PDB file of C-alpha atoms in Angstrom:
ATOM      1  CA  MET A   1      48.626 -32.619  82.274  1.00 39.00           C
ATOM      2  CA  VAL A   2      45.732 -31.644  79.648  1.00 37.00           C
ATOM      3  CA  ALA A   3      44.336 -35.259  79.771  1.00 39.00           C
ATOM      4  CA  ALA A   4      43.817 -35.101  83.564  1.00 39.00           C
ATOM      5  CA  ALA A   5      42.100 -31.863  83.107  1.00 39.00           C
ATOM      6  CA  VAL A   6      39.872 -33.319  80.475  1.00 36.00           C
ATOM      7  CA  VAL A   7      38.968 -36.536  82.726  1.00 34.00           C
ATOM      8  CA  LEU A   8      38.573 -34.223  85.489  1.00 38.00           C
ATOM      9  CA  LEU A   9      36.085 -32.082  83.534  1.00 39.00           C
ATOM     10  CA  THR A  10      33.989 -35.084  81.780  1.00 37.00           C
ATOM     11  CA  GLY A  11      34.038 -37.334  84.780  1.00 41.00           C
ATOM     12  CA  CYS A  12      31.492 -35.046  86.575  1.00 42.00           C
ATOM     13  CA  GLY A  13      29.907 -33.432  83.568  1.00 39.00           C
ATOM     14  CA  GLY A  14      26.877 -33.983  81.744  1.00 38.00           C
ATOM     15  CA  GLY A  15      25.942 -36.582  79.049  1.00 36.00           C
ATOM     16  CA  GLY A  16      23.487 -38.462  81.589  1.00 37.00           C
ATOM     17  CA  GLY A  17      20.906 -35.612  81.241  1.00 36.00           C
ATOM     18  CA  THR A  18      18.019 -35.610  78.806  1.00 34.00           C
ATOM     19  CA  ALA A  19      18.645 -33.085  75.914  1.00 34.00           C
ATOM     20  CA  GLY A  20      16.686 -29.879  76.438  1.00 36.00           C
ATOM     21  CA  GLN A  21      15.987 -30.537  79.937  1.00 37.00           C
ATOM     22  CA  GLU A  22      16.094 -27.231  82.103  1.00 41.00           C
ATOM     23  CA  ALA A  23      15.614 -26.423  85.880  1.00 43.00           C
ATOM     24  CA  ALA A  24      12.055 -25.297  86.070  1.00 45.00           C
ATOM     25  CA  PRO A  25      11.465 -21.565  86.311  1.00 48.00           C
ATOM     26  CA  SER A  26      11.185 -20.318  89.917  1.00 52.00           C
ATOM     27  CA  SER A  27       8.314 -17.730  90.839  1.00 66.00           C
ATOM     28  CA  GLY A  28       9.629 -17.449  94.442  1.00 78.00           C
ATOM     29  CA  PRO A  29      12.575 -14.719  95.716  1.00 86.00           C
ATOM     30  CA  ALA A  30      15.800 -14.703  93.728  1.00 92.00           C
ATOM     31  CA  PRO A  31      18.440 -16.962  94.415  1.00 91.00           C
ATOM     32  CA  GLY A  32      20.211 -16.564  97.858  1.00 90.00           C
ATOM     33  CA  THR A  33      17.266 -14.662  99.259  1.00 94.00           C
ATOM     34  CA  VAL A  34      16.561 -16.063 102.797  1.00 96.00           C
ATOM     35  CA  THR A  35      12.756 -15.882 103.619  1.00 96.00           C
ATOM     36  CA  THR A  36      10.675 -17.604 106.252  1.00 96.00           C
ATOM     37  CA  ALA A  37       8.460 -20.353 105.686  1.00 97.00           C
ATOM     38  CA  PRO A  38       5.020 -20.537 107.393  1.00 97.00           C
ATOM     39  CA  ASP A  39       6.469 -23.140 109.440  1.00 97.00           C
ATOM     40  CA  GLY A  40       9.146 -20.818 110.794  1.00 96.00           C
ATOM     41  CA  VAL A  41      11.928 -22.504 109.006  1.00 98.00           C
ATOM     42  CA  GLN A  42      14.488 -20.096 107.016  1.00 98.00           C
ATOM     43  CA  GLU A  43      14.462 -21.148 103.257  1.00 98.00           C
ATOM     44  CA  VAL A  44      16.994 -20.128 100.909  1.00 97.00           C
ATOM     45  CA  THR A  45      17.867 -21.490  97.111  1.00 97.00           C
ATOM     46  CA  LEU A  46      21.078 -21.652  95.426  1.00 97.00           C
ATOM     47  CA  ARG A  47      21.614 -22.419  91.658  1.00 96.00           C
ATOM     48  CA  THR A  48      24.369 -23.919  89.898  1.00 95.00           C
ATOM     49  CA  GLN A  49      25.117 -24.201  86.309  1.00 93.00           C
ATOM     50  CA  ASP A  50      27.935 -25.315  83.978  1.00 92.00           C
ATOM     51  CA  ASP A  51      30.411 -22.628  85.216  1.00 92.00           C
ATOM     52  CA  TYR A  52      31.254 -24.211  88.401  1.00 93.00           C
ATOM     53  CA  VAL A  53      29.772 -21.624  90.575  1.00 94.00           C
ATOM     54  CA  PHE A  54      27.068 -21.391  93.253  1.00 95.00           C
ATOM     55  CA  THR A  55      24.758 -18.633  92.742  1.00 96.00           C
ATOM     56  CA  PRO A  56      25.291 -16.737  94.999  1.00 96.00           C
ATOM     57  CA  ASP A  57      28.258 -18.108  96.557  1.00 96.00           C
ATOM     58  CA  SER A  58      27.228 -16.578 100.127  1.00 97.00           C
ATOM     59  CA  PHE A  59      24.112 -15.997 102.235  1.00 97.00           C
ATOM     60  CA  THR A  60      23.330 -15.284 105.874  1.00 97.00           C
ATOM     61  CA  VAL A  61      20.750 -16.984 108.394  1.00 98.00           C
ATOM     62  CA  ALA A  62      20.187 -16.580 111.935  1.00 97.00           C
ATOM     63  CA  PRO A  63      20.656 -19.485 114.353  1.00 98.00           C
ATOM     64  CA  GLY A  64      17.866 -22.066 113.846  1.00 97.00           C
ATOM     65  CA  GLU A  65      16.267 -24.467 111.437  1.00 98.00           C
ATOM     66  CA  VAL A  66      17.127 -23.995 107.613  1.00 98.00           C
ATOM     67  CA  ARG A  67      15.870 -25.287 104.609  1.00 98.00           C
ATOM     68  CA  LEU A  68      18.278 -25.185 101.641  1.00 98.00           C
ATOM     69  CA  THR A  69      17.357 -25.915  98.008  1.00 97.00           C
ATOM     70  CA  VAL A  70      19.929 -26.207  95.417  1.00 97.00           C
ATOM     71  CA  VAL A  71      18.741 -26.004  91.885  1.00 97.00           C
ATOM     72  CA  ASN A  72      21.103 -27.442  89.016  1.00 96.00           C
ATOM     73  CA  ALA A  73      20.547 -25.028  86.032  1.00 95.00           C
ATOM     74  CA  ALA A  74      23.369 -26.482  84.050  1.00 94.00           C
ATOM     75  CA  GLN A  75      22.896 -28.044  80.383  1.00 95.00           C
ATOM     76  CA  GLN A  76      25.658 -30.522  81.072  1.00 94.00           C
ATOM     77  CA  THR A  77      27.337 -30.680  84.361  1.00 93.00           C
ATOM     78  CA  THR A  78      26.379 -32.709  87.482  1.00 94.00           C
ATOM     79  CA  HIS A  79      26.822 -30.874  90.847  1.00 95.00           C
ATOM     80  CA  ASN A  80      26.252 -31.708  94.629  1.00 95.00           C
ATOM     81  CA  LEU A  81      26.562 -29.632  97.776  1.00 96.00           C
ATOM     82  CA  ARG A  82      28.138 -30.452 101.053  1.00 96.00           C
ATOM     83  CA  PHE A  83      29.210 -28.374 104.082  1.00 96.00           C
ATOM     84  CA  THR A  84      33.046 -28.767 103.943  1.00 94.00           C
ATOM     85  CA  PRO A  85      34.030 -31.081 106.651  1.00 92.00           C
ATOM     86  CA  GLY A  86      35.945 -29.314 109.595  1.00 90.00           C
ATOM     87  CA  ASP A  87      34.715 -25.817 107.972  1.00 90.00           C
ATOM     88  CA  GLY A  88      32.683 -24.268 110.529  1.00 92.00           C
ATOM     89  CA  PRO A  89      31.702 -23.787 114.160  1.00 95.00           C
ATOM     90  CA  GLU A  90      29.548 -26.928 114.051  1.00 94.00           C
ATOM     91  CA  ALA A  91      29.230 -29.962 111.642  1.00 94.00           C
ATOM     92  CA  ILE A  92      26.425 -30.157 109.271  1.00 95.00           C
ATOM     93  CA  GLN A  93      25.745 -33.617 108.196  1.00 94.00           C
ATOM     94  CA  PRO A  94      22.886 -33.327 105.614  1.00 95.00           C
ATOM     95  CA  GLU A  95      24.247 -33.038 102.067  1.00 96.00           C
ATOM     96  CA  ILE A  96      22.570 -32.745  98.442  1.00 95.00           C
ATOM     97  CA  PRO A  97      23.794 -35.936  96.263  1.00 92.00           C
ATOM     98  CA  LEU A  98      24.458 -35.569  92.640  1.00 94.00           C
ATOM     99  CA  LEU A  99      22.142 -33.407  90.828  1.00 96.00           C
ATOM    100  CA  ALA A 100      21.782 -34.059  87.077  1.00 96.00           C
ATOM    101  CA  PRO A 101      21.001 -30.887  84.941  1.00 96.00           C
ATOM    102  CA  GLY A 102      17.532 -29.671  85.548  1.00 96.00           C
ATOM    103  CA  GLU A 103      17.424 -31.419  88.757  1.00 96.00           C
ATOM    104  CA  SER A 104      17.024 -29.833  92.323  1.00 97.00           C
ATOM    105  CA  ARG A 105      17.117 -30.982  96.046  1.00 97.00           C
ATOM    106  CA  THR A 106      16.277 -29.482  99.306  1.00 97.00           C
ATOM    107  CA  ILE A 107      17.808 -30.394 102.716  1.00 97.00           C
ATOM    108  CA  GLU A 108      16.691 -29.104 106.215  1.00 97.00           C
ATOM    109  CA  PHE A 109      19.170 -28.837 109.152  1.00 97.00           C
ATOM    110  CA  ALA A 110      19.680 -26.818 112.364  1.00 97.00           C
ATOM    111  CA  VAL A 111      22.409 -24.306 113.358  1.00 97.00           C
ATOM    112  CA  THR A 112      23.013 -22.962 116.569  1.00 96.00           C
ATOM    113  CA  ALA A 113      26.655 -21.672 116.585  1.00 97.00           C
ATOM    114  CA  PRO A 114      27.384 -18.275 114.798  1.00 97.00           C
ATOM    115  CA  GLY A 115      30.176 -18.260 112.182  1.00 97.00           C
ATOM    116  CA  ASP A 116      31.152 -19.006 108.959  1.00 98.00           C
ATOM    117  CA  TYR A 117      30.464 -22.484 107.307  1.00 98.00           C
ATOM    118  CA  GLY A 118      32.160 -23.359 104.116  1.00 96.00           C
ATOM    119  CA  PHE A 119      30.129 -25.490 101.380  1.00 97.00           C
ATOM    120  CA  GLU A 120      31.413 -26.946  98.057  1.00 96.00           C
ATOM    121  CA  CYS A 121      30.693 -29.309  95.235  1.00 94.00           C
ATOM    122  CA  SER A 122      32.857 -31.864  96.057  1.00 91.00           C
ATOM    123  CA  PHE A 123      33.459 -32.902  92.627  1.00 87.00           C
ATOM    124  CA  HIS A 124      34.538 -29.294  91.425  1.00 91.00           C
ATOM    125  CA  THR A 125      36.756 -28.089  94.472  1.00 84.00           C
ATOM    126  CA  GLN A 126      39.766 -27.934  92.113  1.00 86.00           C
ATOM    127  CA  LEU A 127      37.664 -25.579  89.854  1.00 86.00           C
ATOM    128  CA  GLY A 128      36.822 -23.427  92.872  1.00 86.00           C
ATOM    129  CA  GLN A 129      32.925 -24.336  93.359  1.00 93.00           C
ATOM    130  CA  PHE A 130      32.996 -23.086  97.114  1.00 95.00           C
ATOM    131  CA  GLY A 131      30.716 -21.086  99.076  1.00 96.00           C
ATOM    132  CA  THR A 132      29.903 -19.760 102.581  1.00 97.00           C
ATOM    133  CA  MET A 133      26.835 -19.807 104.669  1.00 97.00           C
ATOM    134  CA  THR A 134      27.232 -17.193 107.433  1.00 98.00           C
ATOM    135  CA  VAL A 135      25.178 -17.737 110.835  1.00 98.00           C
ATOM    136  CA  SER A 136      24.512 -14.505 112.359  1.00 96.00           C
ATOM    137  CA  GLY A 137      25.308 -14.049 116.068  1.00 85.00           C
TER     138      GLY A 137
END
């Protein structure tokens, strides 16, 4: 049982990153703050780190275009983000692939149906790395 947990944690954990590499500090709004870009797209940034959580683990947007960035501020652990299949009023296909420590990626998508949309790090669901995007109605 313990060996399985060690394999699970090290299988997605670091080792692949450069020592001392960190996510670039952001001069923008705090993680989870939804802003509107000059092009009218709603923007939000989430952080993830070595403790297997998204910061914040929930945010709210209005129906329309969304630009979502995930910053992996972890020192050792890789993460991804996908909207949980079958969990939400409509499917959201774009996802963020594996992010090594210090990396960030951005996806864009449109939402039209109000409700709650679950998202996850698909490698750390057993550790509870989930979150919720709410689309207001």
